[in-house]
Amino acid sequence: MPSYWLHFDSPNYLWLFTLMPILWWISRRSYSGLRGVQWAMAVTVRSLVYMLVVLALADAQFVRTNNRLTVIYLLDQSHSIPADQRDAMNDFVNKSIAAHRATESNDRAGVMVFGRKPELEIPPLDMFPVLGRIQSMIDPEFSDLAAALARARSVFQGDSAGRIVLVTDGNENLGDALAEARVLADAGIGIDVVPVHLSPRVEVAVEKLTVPVTVRDEEPFEMRMVMNVDAPASSPFANRPLSGSIRIVRKGFGREERIAEQDVELAAGKTVLNVSEQLDRPGFYTYEAHFSPNDPSNDGTARNNMATAHTQVIGSGQVLFIENVEDPGRHDSLIDMLRRAGIEVELANTSSLFNSLAELQRFDCVILADVPRAVGLDDDVISFSDAQMRMLVQNTESLGCGLVVIGGPNSLGAGGWAGSELEKALPVDCQIKDARVVPIGALGLVIDRSGSMSGEKIQLSKAAAIAAVRSLGKRDMVSVVAFDSTAVPVCRLQRIDDGARIASSIQRLSAGGGTDMYPAFDQVISDLERAEASVKHIIVLTDGQTPDRPFDALLRRAQAANITVSAVAIGQDAQIPLLTKIAGAGGGRFYAVRSPQAVPRIFMREARRVSRPLVRDLEPPQTPIVDSQHPIIDGLASGFPPVRGFVMTTVKQSALVEVMLRSPVPSNAENNALLATWNYGLGKVVVFTSDVGTRWTNEWTTWDGYDAFYTKMVRWAMRPGGDSRNYTLSTGTEDGMTTVVIDALDDRDNFINQSTGMTATLVGPDSTTMPLMIDQVAPGRYVGRFESRLAGTYFIAVSPAGGSMLRTGVSVGYSREYRDLETNIRLLESIASMEPRGGKPGQLVGGGASVDLGKETERLATVESNPFRHDLPRASAIESIWPWLVMLAACVFVGDVGIRHVQIELAAIATTVASAASRWRGREPASAPIETLTRLQSRKQSMRSEATTQRWEPKEDTNPRQDVATEWNGPPAVAPPRETENHPTSDEEVARDSYTARLLKAKRDATKRD
């Protein structure tokens, strides 16, 4: 049962109670005017006020204690725990609670699971449900016992004692569980430990693969592979080798090459293997070493059978030139010119793009020459993926690589780059925001939503439609009509604006019903017929058969309104002949796709038709206007040939943007940029909105400054080179943290101390970009650290003040989770032995040995462990009450003042109380007060009459005269006294005046007789 008592946080103030006699002694003199009961009441109230103030100073607290207990089961779900043991944990929890719930129904229980981070599976409940399959999503690559214990501590409530039941193997690889256990003990929380059994097994691990961080091209080097075989003494491999094979793979430039493979026999313990390597091509390379045992059952886990390493081959700068696969060879003359200028150029097209950020690290600049976002190739569509666009942007922003975008009819906004990740890195926006110059396009979408489109088809079709809408300009128009057996308008013809409302309408589409394309096709054509747009295009998508209808008439209407139509057939069940006819007559393209995965790319490609009005042809050709000076056009400003066209863009409102060349037409400075640059992060970006001499700049190919213009453009954007031989960069990884060390020396081998420090950027394996803090720790030495718990390659770019950029990569292998082979009994014993404040130490279930939960769940849950025992300090809920005491003292003090200054008639109070009590009991009639008042009024009137009579009685004359009459027959009649304005009359005044008049008259009469 709960108990209640008072506690004083500052008990020293209670000594003030010893001054109470002094207060009473002072009261004898200060209350000298009071007597009896009133004096006693005044002293009592004053003493009460003093007592309340003293209790408030002592910080009186109301404490409620109870014997309730909350138990949290903390279950380790990391990969170091075998799967069968993790499954057996659920049975252990259920049986443990069931065994002790009958006698202690007031207690609570909850479950928390953990790996890298803890998650609360079931909060503490009085009625604990049966624990089934674990639903919480955790990262099993790591074990952080400290974080799990800290999270469990935050779950406990203050109205009960707390105990944690930790079920784990004790192999932590993050945090400090022992330090957190001490914090729990200080808080009075007990910890019971159930050590999980890890059966002895043979474990083969590739512990490390080392290669030099940087090497020169054609410089031979060696890589070292460290293997470790951990075999128990009872295993046959403790005395004989374990056979298997190793394989080393090199990854670079989008290719994977096997450079070594051989059979090996590994003895117990560590084995070191050396492999020689030589590279003649500059760039970043990743090496992977794999081990495969001949018998997989001889190896505990395969997750630790691979290690990675990273190296950089230093050479001269290179440029990656990407062109459109639909128009190969169009930029050969430019590429040859750059190579003649000493720039190493590697050509790639949109069908063979890079697949990782590592592949881009050997390049100092990437050129996109009239490249659209999506292209068609043999009835298929190839496009830049979102991941590839992020790689391009990160390569520039975080790693300093240059980016050059060259225009053309398939580039920038005309190529579908509006709203993409790439647009963020450009000094211009791909959309036109000025309504005076923007050409309007109209897009119509006819989408099948019949029952056969359910599932992946309808989802991808909706995503494709939304992406197509967002790739258009805000002032473009769109009409979307779906169909089943009837037309289902999604959004009739309207401007796109931000596209959010249209995207929301498309997203609400669902599949169901039959298939009849004609009504929807008719509605979209009607919408586009009345659209005031320079380009009108319709995309039709279906996967089924539609009834025979007069489609020829619809196509003739489309041709008359200059509307083009493309058709997409999904699967073999679509009406391919009809769709082919529609695309042919509509002047569009027909796509027959087997997988719905191709639909988004097709819609993106077809949406480019509506964006083509962004291309501005200039007739007659216009000579560019030099807007500002820049290293790219130094020496060329006097003689630029005329330009026949360009792609219109909008210059970004940023002080970093520089516009060097503009077109005279249009006159709007925001939309006529020909050459613009800016610094984006650590890299430089250049946009030339015209082409390289194939359509709009034909006169430039014979211009003397042609070579210098494009060469300067590329060299300005390239990553800074320079001599970095005086900087040494090294890295090291341990316990999930990577350390970067830079040693800086000048040409005379003196330390370089930079007052402004160094800046660095980090790109992780998940493409996350973050700043890296670099601090100077000694003369010429700079150190930075970052968390590297994810396996994979980390890229680091360091920018010394006044020096060239330093780059390196760090390959992080598998987690230490896969290196722990035995239960850490020592750590678990230390945790269980800690004595919580005011309680007893926890239990180590199993007597100091790991336990097999799968075999011993019943015995452990019912006999050996009792987490619901009450050997912890009772839970206390403390509430400070001093504010209430101060308020009560103020109220009582008012009563003290009233007692001392208000005279109290105790007899009157007693009479009033008695009268009120009598009336309440009904002993007197309700009219008693009225009758008493009447009697009092009658008595008063009687007394007044008697007083008046006595006032008129004559007094006996002590010296009577004979001539004076002595008989009086009543007062004489007299006139009433006059009432003046200042002296109004009253009864008493009238009586007084009459009496005086009679006396005067009697005196006059006596005088006459004399």
mmCIF file of N, CA and C in Angstrom, residues 513-580:
data_model
loop_
_atom_site.group_PDB
_atom_site.id
_atom_site.type_symbol
_atom_site.label_atom_id
_atom_site.label_comp_id
_atom_site.label_asym_id
_atom_site.label_seq_id
_atom_site.Cartn_x
_atom_site.Cartn_y
_atom_site.Cartn_z
ATOM 1 N N GLY A 513 -12.541 -1.299 -63.850
ATOM 2 C CA GLY A 513 -13.484 -1.106 -64.950
ATOM 3 C C GLY A 513 -12.976 -1.659 -66.271
ATOM 4 N N GLY A 514 -13.705 -1.337 -67.353
ATOM 5 C CA GLY A 514 -13.376 -1.837 -68.690
ATOM 6 C C GLY A 514 -12.397 -0.936 -69.412
ATOM 7 N N THR A 515 -12.396 -1.012 -70.747
ATOM 8 C CA THR A 515 -11.435 -0.259 -71.550
ATOM 9 C C THR A 515 -12.135 0.331 -72.769
ATOM 10 N N ASP A 516 -12.227 1.651 -72.833
ATOM 11 C CA ASP A 516 -12.742 2.355 -74.008
ATOM 12 C C ASP A 516 -11.992 3.683 -74.079
ATOM 13 N N MET A 517 -11.025 3.763 -74.995
ATOM 14 C CA MET A 517 -10.131 4.906 -75.068
ATOM 15 C C MET A 517 -10.745 6.100 -75.795
ATOM 16 N N TYR A 518 -11.736 5.871 -76.658
ATOM 17 C CA TYR A 518 -12.224 6.912 -77.548
ATOM 18 C C TYR A 518 -12.741 8.150 -76.808
ATOM 19 N N PRO A 519 -13.624 8.040 -75.782
ATOM 20 C CA PRO A 519 -14.148 9.261 -75.140
ATOM 21 C C PRO A 519 -13.048 10.127 -74.507
ATOM 22 N N ALA A 520 -12.063 9.494 -73.866
ATOM 23 C CA ALA A 520 -10.983 10.262 -73.247
ATOM 24 C C ALA A 520 -10.123 10.926 -74.307
ATOM 25 N N PHE A 521 -9.830 10.207 -75.389
ATOM 26 C CA PHE A 521 -9.031 10.766 -76.488
ATOM 27 C C PHE A 521 -9.744 11.974 -77.091
ATOM 28 N N ASP A 522 -11.041 11.857 -77.255
ATOM 29 C CA ASP A 522 -11.844 12.943 -77.817
ATOM 30 C C ASP A 522 -11.799 14.177 -76.911
ATOM 31 N N GLN A 523 -11.905 13.990 -75.587
ATOM 32 C CA GLN A 523 -11.890 15.124 -74.667
ATOM 33 C C GLN A 523 -10.554 15.848 -74.688
ATOM 34 N N VAL A 524 -9.452 15.108 -74.725
ATOM 35 C CA VAL A 524 -8.133 15.739 -74.711
ATOM 36 C C VAL A 524 -7.907 16.517 -76.002
ATOM 37 N N ILE A 525 -8.316 15.956 -77.155
ATOM 38 C CA ILE A 525 -8.172 16.695 -78.412
ATOM 39 C C ILE A 525 -9.002 17.977 -78.369
ATOM 40 N N SER A 526 -10.201 17.915 -77.832
ATOM 41 C CA SER A 526 -11.034 19.108 -77.717
ATOM 42 C C SER A 526 -10.364 20.156 -76.845
ATOM 43 N N ASP A 527 -9.709 19.732 -75.748
ATOM 44 C CA ASP A 527 -9.021 20.684 -74.884
ATOM 45 C C ASP A 527 -7.872 21.364 -75.618
ATOM 46 N N LEU A 528 -7.056 20.574 -76.321
ATOM 47 C CA LEU A 528 -5.886 21.146 -76.982
ATOM 48 C C LEU A 528 -6.270 21.969 -78.209
ATOM 49 N N GLU A 529 -7.434 21.697 -78.823
ATOM 50 C CA GLU A 529 -7.877 22.506 -79.967
ATOM 51 C C GLU A 529 -8.087 23.962 -79.549
ATOM 52 N N ARG A 530 -8.559 24.193 -78.344
ATOM 53 C CA ARG A 530 -8.821 25.561 -77.911
ATOM 54 C C ARG A 530 -7.656 26.157 -77.125
ATOM 55 N N ALA A 531 -6.544 25.425 -77.002
ATOM 56 C CA ALA A 531 -5.388 25.933 -76.283
ATOM 57 C C ALA A 531 -4.588 26.878 -77.168
ATOM 58 N N GLU A 532 -4.222 28.041 -76.634
ATOM 59 C CA GLU A 532 -3.386 28.998 -77.342
ATOM 60 C C GLU A 532 -1.937 28.672 -77.013
ATOM 61 N N ALA A 533 -1.359 27.758 -77.755
ATOM 62 C CA ALA A 533 -0.007 27.280 -77.499
ATOM 63 C C ALA A 533 0.718 27.096 -78.820
ATOM 64 N N SER A 534 2.046 27.251 -78.768
ATOM 65 C CA SER A 534 2.840 27.086 -79.979
ATOM 66 C C SER A 534 3.116 25.626 -80.287
ATOM 67 N N VAL A 535 3.113 24.775 -79.275
ATOM 68 C CA VAL A 535 3.329 23.338 -79.456
ATOM 69 C C VAL A 535 2.259 22.595 -78.672
ATOM 70 N N LYS A 536 1.622 21.613 -79.344
ATOM 71 C CA LYS A 536 0.584 20.810 -78.706
ATOM 72 C C LYS A 536 0.905 19.336 -78.942
ATOM 73 N N HIS A 537 0.934 18.569 -77.861
ATOM 74 C CA HIS A 537 1.325 17.166 -77.982
ATOM 75 C C HIS A 537 0.489 16.320 -77.034
ATOM 76 N N ILE A 538 0.103 15.101 -77.492
ATOM 77 C CA ILE A 538 -0.697 14.163 -76.706
ATOM 78 C C ILE A 538 0.072 12.858 -76.568
ATOM 79 N N ILE A 539 0.011 12.276 -75.359
ATOM 80 C CA ILE A 539 0.572 10.950 -75.103
ATOM 81 C C ILE A 539 -0.584 10.031 -74.705
ATOM 82 N N VAL A 540 -0.725 8.911 -75.435
ATOM 83 C CA VAL A 540 -1.772 7.924 -75.164
ATOM 84 C C VAL A 540 -1.116 6.678 -74.602
ATOM 85 N N LEU A 541 -1.632 6.179 -73.462
ATOM 86 C CA LEU A 541 -1.060 4.982 -72.826
ATOM 87 C C LEU A 541 -2.184 4.005 -72.515
ATOM 88 N N THR A 542 -1.979 2.722 -72.926
ATOM 89 C CA THR A 542 -2.962 1.680 -72.620
ATOM 90 C C THR A 542 -2.291 0.319 -72.662
ATOM 91 N N ASP A 543 -2.947 -0.660 -72.017
ATOM 92 C CA ASP A 543 -2.428 -2.029 -72.041
ATOM 93 C C ASP A 543 -3.467 -3.022 -72.551
ATOM 94 N N GLY A 544 -4.569 -2.518 -73.102
ATOM 95 C CA GLY A 544 -5.644 -3.439 -73.498
ATOM 96 C C GLY A 544 -6.254 -3.089 -74.837
ATOM 97 N N GLN A 545 -7.367 -3.755 -75.129
ATOM 98 C CA GLN A 545 -8.093 -3.586 -76.383
ATOM 99 C C GLN A 545 -9.226 -2.589 -76.174
ATOM 100 N N THR A 546 -9.485 -1.783 -77.181
ATOM 101 C CA THR A 546 -10.555 -0.801 -77.114
ATOM 102 C C THR A 546 -11.541 -1.046 -78.241
ATOM 103 N N PRO A 547 -12.834 -0.792 -78.088
ATOM 104 C CA PRO A 547 -13.818 -1.034 -79.148
ATOM 105 C C PRO A 547 -13.514 -0.204 -80.390
ATOM 106 N N ASP A 548 -14.020 -0.694 -81.534
ATOM 107 C CA ASP A 548 -13.837 0.033 -82.785
ATOM 108 C C ASP A 548 -14.604 1.345 -82.714
ATOM 109 N N ARG A 549 -13.915 2.422 -82.992
ATOM 110 C CA ARG A 549 -14.513 3.750 -83.000
ATOM 111 C C ARG A 549 -13.906 4.546 -84.157
ATOM 112 N N PRO A 550 -14.480 5.656 -84.512
ATOM 113 C CA PRO A 550 -13.939 6.466 -85.622
ATOM 114 C C PRO A 550 -12.703 7.258 -85.205
ATOM 115 N N PHE A 551 -11.584 6.548 -84.928
ATOM 116 C CA PHE A 551 -10.359 7.233 -84.547
ATOM 117 C C PHE A 551 -9.786 8.063 -85.684
ATOM 118 N N ASP A 552 -10.097 7.688 -86.940
ATOM 119 C CA ASP A 552 -9.573 8.459 -88.065
ATOM 120 C C ASP A 552 -10.054 9.901 -88.008
ATOM 121 N N ALA A 553 -11.318 10.071 -87.671
ATOM 122 C CA ALA A 553 -11.857 11.432 -87.581
ATOM 123 C C ALA A 553 -11.145 12.228 -86.492
ATOM 124 N N LEU A 554 -10.856 11.574 -85.346
ATOM 125 C CA LEU A 554 -10.136 12.274 -84.278
ATOM 126 C C LEU A 554 -8.736 12.681 -84.734
ATOM 127 N N LEU A 555 -8.063 11.799 -85.443
ATOM 128 C CA LEU A 555 -6.707 12.105 -85.897
ATOM 129 C C LEU A 555 -6.716 13.238 -86.914
ATOM 130 N N ARG A 556 -7.754 13.307 -87.773
ATOM 131 C CA ARG A 556 -7.835 14.419 -88.720
ATOM 132 C C ARG A 556 -8.039 15.736 -87.972
ATOM 133 N N ARG A 557 -8.845 15.719 -86.917
ATOM 134 C CA ARG A 557 -9.016 16.932 -86.109
ATOM 135 C C ARG A 557 -7.686 17.330 -85.461
ATOM 136 N N ALA A 558 -6.919 16.341 -84.984
ATOM 137 C CA ALA A 558 -5.632 16.639 -84.372
ATOM 138 C C ALA A 558 -4.673 17.252 -85.385
ATOM 139 N N GLN A 559 -4.627 16.703 -86.593
ATOM 140 C CA GLN A 559 -3.752 17.254 -87.626
ATOM 141 C C GLN A 559 -4.140 18.676 -87.974
ATOM 142 N N ALA A 560 -5.444 18.938 -88.052
ATOM 143 C CA ALA A 560 -5.908 20.282 -88.390
ATOM 144 C C ALA A 560 -5.527 21.289 -87.321
ATOM 145 N N ALA A 561 -5.433 20.858 -86.061
ATOM 146 C CA ALA A 561 -5.083 21.751 -84.957
ATOM 147 C C ALA A 561 -3.597 21.716 -84.635
ATOM 148 N N ASN A 562 -2.774 21.088 -85.516
ATOM 149 C CA ASN A 562 -1.316 20.986 -85.308
ATOM 150 C C ASN A 562 -0.989 20.286 -83.991
ATOM 151 N N ILE A 563 -1.750 19.244 -83.695
ATOM 152 C CA ILE A 563 -1.512 18.456 -82.486
ATOM 153 C C ILE A 563 -0.807 17.163 -82.885
ATOM 154 N N THR A 564 0.340 16.885 -82.243
ATOM 155 C CA THR A 564 1.042 15.631 -82.475
ATOM 156 C C THR A 564 0.641 14.622 -81.400
ATOM 157 N N VAL A 565 0.722 13.323 -81.770
ATOM 158 C CA VAL A 565 0.275 12.267 -80.868
ATOM 159 C C VAL A 565 1.316 11.152 -80.848
ATOM 160 N N SER A 566 1.705 10.709 -79.639
ATOM 161 C CA SER A 566 2.546 9.532 -79.446
ATOM 162 C C SER A 566 1.750 8.503 -78.655
ATOM 163 N N ALA A 567 2.083 7.220 -78.840
ATOM 164 C CA ALA A 567 1.322 6.143 -78.202
ATOM 165 C C ALA A 567 2.279 5.189 -77.502
ATOM 166 N N VAL A 568 1.836 4.699 -76.324
ATOM 167 C CA VAL A 568 2.627 3.758 -75.532
ATOM 168 C C VAL A 568 1.763 2.537 -75.266
ATOM 169 N N ALA A 569 2.261 1.362 -75.664
ATOM 170 C CA ALA A 569 1.574 0.094 -75.428
ATOM 171 C C ALA A 569 2.345 -0.684 -74.370
ATOM 172 N N ILE A 570 1.656 -1.075 -73.276
ATOM 173 C CA ILE A 570 2.282 -1.853 -72.218
ATOM 174 C C ILE A 570 1.870 -3.314 -72.383
ATOM 175 N N GLY A 571 2.835 -4.169 -72.637
ATOM 176 C CA GLY A 571 2.557 -5.602 -72.755
ATOM 177 C C GLY A 571 2.019 -5.989 -74.125
ATOM 178 N N GLN A 572 1.867 -7.296 -74.311
ATOM 179 C CA GLN A 572 1.433 -7.843 -75.596
ATOM 180 C C GLN A 572 -0.073 -7.798 -75.775
ATOM 181 N N ASP A 573 -0.829 -7.534 -74.694
ATOM 182 C CA ASP A 573 -2.286 -7.521 -74.813
ATOM 183 C C ASP A 573 -2.818 -6.199 -75.346
ATOM 184 N N ALA A 574 -1.970 -5.195 -75.477
ATOM 185 C CA ALA A 574 -2.426 -3.899 -75.979
ATOM 186 C C ALA A 574 -2.767 -3.997 -77.471
ATOM 187 N N GLN A 575 -3.603 -3.107 -77.930
ATOM 188 C CA GLN A 575 -4.035 -3.090 -79.333
ATOM 189 C C GLN A 575 -2.960 -2.383 -80.163
ATOM 190 N N ILE A 576 -1.877 -3.107 -80.429
ATOM 191 C CA ILE A 576 -0.688 -2.524 -81.042
ATOM 192 C C ILE A 576 -0.971 -1.954 -82.432
ATOM 193 N N PRO A 577 -1.724 -2.622 -83.318
ATOM 194 C CA PRO A 577 -1.973 -2.016 -84.639
ATOM 195 C C PRO A 577 -2.646 -0.657 -84.543
ATOM 196 N N LEU A 578 -3.646 -0.520 -83.672
ATOM 197 C CA LEU A 578 -4.320 0.764 -83.540
ATOM 198 C C LEU A 578 -3.370 1.832 -83.001
ATOM 199 N N LEU A 579 -2.571 1.485 -81.987
ATOM 200 C CA LEU A 579 -1.659 2.461 -81.405
ATOM 201 C C LEU A 579 -0.569 2.866 -82.389
ATOM 202 N N THR A 580 -0.116 1.919 -83.199
ATOM 203 C CA THR A 580 0.872 2.246 -84.229
ATOM 204 C C THR A 580 0.284 3.223 -85.235
#
